[in-house]
PDB file of C-alpha atoms in Angstrom:
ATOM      1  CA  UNK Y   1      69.808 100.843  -3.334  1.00 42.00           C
ATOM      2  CA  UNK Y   2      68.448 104.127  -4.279  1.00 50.00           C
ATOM      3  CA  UNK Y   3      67.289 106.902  -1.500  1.00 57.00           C
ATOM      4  CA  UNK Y   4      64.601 109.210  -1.685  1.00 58.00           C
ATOM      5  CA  UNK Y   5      65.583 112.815  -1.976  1.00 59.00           C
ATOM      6  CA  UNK Y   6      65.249 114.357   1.782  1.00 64.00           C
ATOM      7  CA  UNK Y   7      61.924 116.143   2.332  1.00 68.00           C
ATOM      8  CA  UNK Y   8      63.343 119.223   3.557  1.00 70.00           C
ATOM      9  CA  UNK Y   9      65.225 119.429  -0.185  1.00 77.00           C
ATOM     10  CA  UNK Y  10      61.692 118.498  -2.131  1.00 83.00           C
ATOM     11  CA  UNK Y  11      60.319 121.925  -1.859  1.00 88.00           C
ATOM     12  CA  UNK Y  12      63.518 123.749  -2.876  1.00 88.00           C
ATOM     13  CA  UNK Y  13      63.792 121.383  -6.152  1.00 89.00           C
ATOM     14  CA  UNK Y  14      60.057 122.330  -6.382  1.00 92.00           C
ATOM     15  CA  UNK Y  15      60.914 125.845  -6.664  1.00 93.00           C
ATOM     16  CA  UNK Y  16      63.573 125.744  -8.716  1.00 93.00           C
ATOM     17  CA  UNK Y  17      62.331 123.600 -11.616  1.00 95.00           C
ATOM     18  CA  UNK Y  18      59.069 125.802 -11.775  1.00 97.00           C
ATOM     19  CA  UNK Y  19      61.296 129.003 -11.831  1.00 96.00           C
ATOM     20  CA  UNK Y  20      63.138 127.438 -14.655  1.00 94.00           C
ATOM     21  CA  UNK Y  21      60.601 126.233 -16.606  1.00 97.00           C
ATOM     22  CA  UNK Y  22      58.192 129.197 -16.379  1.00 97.00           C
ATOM     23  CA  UNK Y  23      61.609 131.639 -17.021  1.00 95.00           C
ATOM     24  CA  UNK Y  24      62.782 129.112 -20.688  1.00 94.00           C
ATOM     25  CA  UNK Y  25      58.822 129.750 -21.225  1.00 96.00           C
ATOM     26  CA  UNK Y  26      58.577 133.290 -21.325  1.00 96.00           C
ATOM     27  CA  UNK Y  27      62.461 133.858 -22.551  1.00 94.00           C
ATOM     28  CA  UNK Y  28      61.633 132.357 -25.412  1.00 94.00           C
ATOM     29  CA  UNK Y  29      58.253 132.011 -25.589  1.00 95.00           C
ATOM     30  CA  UNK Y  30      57.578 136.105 -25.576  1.00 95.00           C
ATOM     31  CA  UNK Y  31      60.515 137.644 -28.238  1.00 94.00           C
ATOM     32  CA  UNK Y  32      59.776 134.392 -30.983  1.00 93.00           C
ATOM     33  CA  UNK Y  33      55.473 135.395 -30.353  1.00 94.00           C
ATOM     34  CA  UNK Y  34      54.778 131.837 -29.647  1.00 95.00           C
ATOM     35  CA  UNK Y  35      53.322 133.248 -26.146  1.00 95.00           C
ATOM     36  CA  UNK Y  36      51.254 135.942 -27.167  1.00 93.00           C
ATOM     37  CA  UNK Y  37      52.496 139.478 -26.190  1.00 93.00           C
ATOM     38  CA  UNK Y  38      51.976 143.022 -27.468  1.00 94.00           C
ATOM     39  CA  UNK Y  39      55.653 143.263 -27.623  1.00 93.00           C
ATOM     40  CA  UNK Y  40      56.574 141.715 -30.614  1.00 91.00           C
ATOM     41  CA  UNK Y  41      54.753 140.326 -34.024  1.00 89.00           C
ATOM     42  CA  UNK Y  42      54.904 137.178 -35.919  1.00 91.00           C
ATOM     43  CA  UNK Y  43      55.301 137.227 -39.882  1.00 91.00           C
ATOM     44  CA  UNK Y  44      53.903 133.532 -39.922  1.00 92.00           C
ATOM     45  CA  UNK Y  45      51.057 131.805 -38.286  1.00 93.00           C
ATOM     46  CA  UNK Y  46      52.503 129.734 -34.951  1.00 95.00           C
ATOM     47  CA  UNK Y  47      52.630 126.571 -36.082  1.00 95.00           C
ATOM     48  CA  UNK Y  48      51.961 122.561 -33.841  1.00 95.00           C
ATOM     49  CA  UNK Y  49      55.522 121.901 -33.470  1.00 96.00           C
ATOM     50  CA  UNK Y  50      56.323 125.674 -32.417  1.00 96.00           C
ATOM     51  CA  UNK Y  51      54.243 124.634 -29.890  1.00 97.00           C
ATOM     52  CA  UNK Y  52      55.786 121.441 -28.789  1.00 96.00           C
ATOM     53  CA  UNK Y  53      59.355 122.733 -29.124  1.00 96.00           C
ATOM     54  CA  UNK Y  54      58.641 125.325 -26.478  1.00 96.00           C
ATOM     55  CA  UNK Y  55      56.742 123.059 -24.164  1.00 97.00           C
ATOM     56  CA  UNK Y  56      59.975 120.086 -24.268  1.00 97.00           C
ATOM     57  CA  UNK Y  57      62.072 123.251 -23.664  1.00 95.00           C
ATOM     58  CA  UNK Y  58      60.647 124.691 -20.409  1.00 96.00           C
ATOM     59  CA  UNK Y  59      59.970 120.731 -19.279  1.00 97.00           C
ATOM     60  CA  UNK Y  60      63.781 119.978 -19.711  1.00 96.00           C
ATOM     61  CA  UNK Y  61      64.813 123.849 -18.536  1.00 94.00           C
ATOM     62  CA  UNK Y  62      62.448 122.844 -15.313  1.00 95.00           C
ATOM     63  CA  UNK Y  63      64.387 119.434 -14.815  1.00 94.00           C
ATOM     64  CA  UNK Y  64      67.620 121.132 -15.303  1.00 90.00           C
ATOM     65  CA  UNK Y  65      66.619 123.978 -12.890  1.00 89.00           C
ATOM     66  CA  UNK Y  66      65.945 121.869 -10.600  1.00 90.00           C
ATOM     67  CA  UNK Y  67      69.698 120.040 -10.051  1.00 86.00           C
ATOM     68  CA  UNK Y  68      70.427 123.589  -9.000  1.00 84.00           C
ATOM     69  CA  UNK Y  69      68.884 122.637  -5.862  1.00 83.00           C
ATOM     70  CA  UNK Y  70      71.803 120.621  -5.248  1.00 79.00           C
ATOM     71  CA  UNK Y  71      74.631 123.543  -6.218  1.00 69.00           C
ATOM     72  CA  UNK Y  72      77.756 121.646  -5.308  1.00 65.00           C
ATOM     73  CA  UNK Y  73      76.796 118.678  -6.621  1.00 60.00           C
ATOM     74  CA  UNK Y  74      78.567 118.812 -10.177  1.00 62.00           C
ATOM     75  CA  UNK Y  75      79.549 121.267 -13.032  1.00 62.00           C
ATOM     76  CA  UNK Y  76      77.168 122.212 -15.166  1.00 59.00           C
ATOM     77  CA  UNK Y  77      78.028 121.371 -19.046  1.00 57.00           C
ATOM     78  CA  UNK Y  78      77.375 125.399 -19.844  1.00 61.00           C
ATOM     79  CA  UNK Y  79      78.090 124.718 -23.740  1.00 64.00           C
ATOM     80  CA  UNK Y  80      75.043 122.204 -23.543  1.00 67.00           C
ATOM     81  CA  UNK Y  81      72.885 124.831 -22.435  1.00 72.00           C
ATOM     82  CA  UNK Y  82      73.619 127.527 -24.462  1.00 77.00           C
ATOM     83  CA  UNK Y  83      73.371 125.967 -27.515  1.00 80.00           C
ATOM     84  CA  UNK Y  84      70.389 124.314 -26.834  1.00 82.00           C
ATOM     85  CA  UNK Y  85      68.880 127.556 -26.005  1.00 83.00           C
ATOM     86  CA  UNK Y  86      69.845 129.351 -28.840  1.00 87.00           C
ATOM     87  CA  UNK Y  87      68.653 126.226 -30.878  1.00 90.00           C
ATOM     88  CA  UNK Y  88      65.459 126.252 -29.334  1.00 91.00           C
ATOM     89  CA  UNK Y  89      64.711 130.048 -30.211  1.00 90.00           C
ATOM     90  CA  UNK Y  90      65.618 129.239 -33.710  1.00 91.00           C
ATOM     91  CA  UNK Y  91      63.598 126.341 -34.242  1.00 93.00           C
ATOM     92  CA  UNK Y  92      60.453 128.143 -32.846  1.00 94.00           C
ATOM     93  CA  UNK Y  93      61.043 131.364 -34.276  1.00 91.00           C
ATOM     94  CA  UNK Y  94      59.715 133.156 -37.158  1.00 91.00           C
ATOM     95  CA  UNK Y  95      61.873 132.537 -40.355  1.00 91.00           C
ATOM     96  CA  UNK Y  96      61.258 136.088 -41.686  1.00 91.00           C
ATOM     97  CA  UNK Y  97      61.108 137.368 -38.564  1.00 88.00           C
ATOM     98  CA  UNK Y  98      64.726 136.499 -37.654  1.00 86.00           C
ATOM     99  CA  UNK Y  99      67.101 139.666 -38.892  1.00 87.00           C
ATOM    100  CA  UNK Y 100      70.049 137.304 -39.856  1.00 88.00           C
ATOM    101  CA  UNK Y 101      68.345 134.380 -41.765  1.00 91.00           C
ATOM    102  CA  UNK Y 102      67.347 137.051 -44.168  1.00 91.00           C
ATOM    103  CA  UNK Y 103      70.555 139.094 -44.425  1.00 93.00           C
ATOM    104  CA  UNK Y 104      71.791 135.735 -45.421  1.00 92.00           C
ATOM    105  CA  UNK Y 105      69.057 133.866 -47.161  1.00 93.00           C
ATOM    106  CA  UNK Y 106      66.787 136.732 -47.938  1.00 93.00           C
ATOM    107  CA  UNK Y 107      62.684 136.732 -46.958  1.00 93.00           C
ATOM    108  CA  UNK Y 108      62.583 133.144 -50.357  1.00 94.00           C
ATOM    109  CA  UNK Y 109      65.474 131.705 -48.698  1.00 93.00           C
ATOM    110  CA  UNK Y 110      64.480 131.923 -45.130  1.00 93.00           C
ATOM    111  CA  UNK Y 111      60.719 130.532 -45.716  1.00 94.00           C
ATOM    112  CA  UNK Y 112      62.645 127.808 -48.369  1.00 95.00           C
ATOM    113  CA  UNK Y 113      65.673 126.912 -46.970  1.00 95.00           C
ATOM    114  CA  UNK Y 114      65.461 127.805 -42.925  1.00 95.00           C
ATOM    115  CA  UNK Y 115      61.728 126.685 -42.078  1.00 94.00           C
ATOM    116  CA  UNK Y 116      62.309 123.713 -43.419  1.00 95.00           C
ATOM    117  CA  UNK Y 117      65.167 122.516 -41.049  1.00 96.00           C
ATOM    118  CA  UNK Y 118      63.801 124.406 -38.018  1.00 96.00           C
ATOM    119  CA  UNK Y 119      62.341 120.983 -36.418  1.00 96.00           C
ATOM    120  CA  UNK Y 120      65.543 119.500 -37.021  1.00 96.00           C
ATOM    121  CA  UNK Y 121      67.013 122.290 -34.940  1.00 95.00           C
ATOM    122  CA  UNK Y 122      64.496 122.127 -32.522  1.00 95.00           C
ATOM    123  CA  UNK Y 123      65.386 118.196 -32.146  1.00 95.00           C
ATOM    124  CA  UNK Y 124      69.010 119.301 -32.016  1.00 94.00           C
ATOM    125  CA  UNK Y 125      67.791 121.768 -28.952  1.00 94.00           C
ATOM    126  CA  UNK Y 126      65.735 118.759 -27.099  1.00 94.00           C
ATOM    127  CA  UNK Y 127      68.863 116.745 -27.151  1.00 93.00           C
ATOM    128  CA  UNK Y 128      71.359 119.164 -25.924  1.00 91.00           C
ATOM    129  CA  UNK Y 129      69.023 120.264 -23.247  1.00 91.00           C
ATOM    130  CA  UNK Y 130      68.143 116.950 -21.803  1.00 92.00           C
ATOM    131  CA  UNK Y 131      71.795 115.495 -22.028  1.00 90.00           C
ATOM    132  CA  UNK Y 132      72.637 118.518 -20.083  1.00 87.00           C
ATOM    133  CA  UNK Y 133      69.847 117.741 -17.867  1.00 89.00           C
ATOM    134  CA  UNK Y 134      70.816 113.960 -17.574  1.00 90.00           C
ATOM    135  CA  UNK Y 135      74.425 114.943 -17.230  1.00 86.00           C
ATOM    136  CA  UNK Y 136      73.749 117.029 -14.335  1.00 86.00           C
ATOM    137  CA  UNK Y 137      71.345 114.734 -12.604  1.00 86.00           C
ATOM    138  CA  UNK Y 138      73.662 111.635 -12.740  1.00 85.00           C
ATOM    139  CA  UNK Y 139      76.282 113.631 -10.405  1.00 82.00           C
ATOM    140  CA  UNK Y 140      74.060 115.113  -8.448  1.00 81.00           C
ATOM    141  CA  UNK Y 141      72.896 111.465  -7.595  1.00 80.00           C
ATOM    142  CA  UNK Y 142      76.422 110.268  -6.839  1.00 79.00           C
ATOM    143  CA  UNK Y 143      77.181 113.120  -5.145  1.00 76.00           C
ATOM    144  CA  UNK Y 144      74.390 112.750  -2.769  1.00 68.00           C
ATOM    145  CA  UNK Y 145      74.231 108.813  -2.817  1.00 63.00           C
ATOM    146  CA  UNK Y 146      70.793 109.042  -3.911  1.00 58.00           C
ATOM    147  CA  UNK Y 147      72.246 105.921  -6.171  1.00 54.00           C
TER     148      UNK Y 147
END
């Protein structure tokens, strides 16, 4: 049968998914200028699923934050993370606005060849984040016989 998480515990994962969450918002919400900021400029208008990217990243982040709650519960699949971060900024970037997709592609290239595949990253980013997420979760339920 499956247990509630103790009470005392609800508040801490509480914290720690909404620390998460609001930190994978601003990290990369503020340097790709999807959060508005008079720090840094966007080359090309924000667009829906710049939007949406962000949003699925800070929920997942939030979910993911929150396992730490649980610290010895399991190890956390760092790879997973990472790259699913760094996807996540690169799907909701700016295509010019990124330094290397032009060295390599130049401003054509970048706005031809790189926006085009950005959702596809940021789908890549989703699914690294929440198997990470689910990955993390699943031991910290064994580990606490919450399952």
């Amino acid at each position: 049968m499956f247990r509630v998480v103790p009470s005392t515990a609800l508040l801490r994962v509480g914290i720690y998914a909404a620390g998460a969450a609001v930190a994978a918002l601003l990290i990369v919400g503020i340097p790709t200028d999807v959060v508005p900021n008079q720090w840094f400029t966007r080359m090309t208008p924000v667009r829906p699923q710049d939007y949406a990217f962000l949003g699925l990243t800070a929920l997942i982040t939030g979910v993911l934050g929150a396992s730490y709650a649980f610290p010895n519960s399991c190890p956390l699949p760092q790879g997973k993370v990472t790259a699913g971060g760094m996807l996540s900024f690169l799907a909701i970037g700016c295509p010019i606005c990124n330094k290397l997709i032009v060295v390599l592609l130049g401003v054509s290239g970048a706005l031809t060849y790189f926006a085009p595949i950005q959702p596809i990253l940021g789908g890549l980013s989703v699914t690294l984040l929440g198997f990470a997420a689910w990955y993390r979760w699943r031991a910290v339920a064994r580990s606490q016989h919450l399952i």
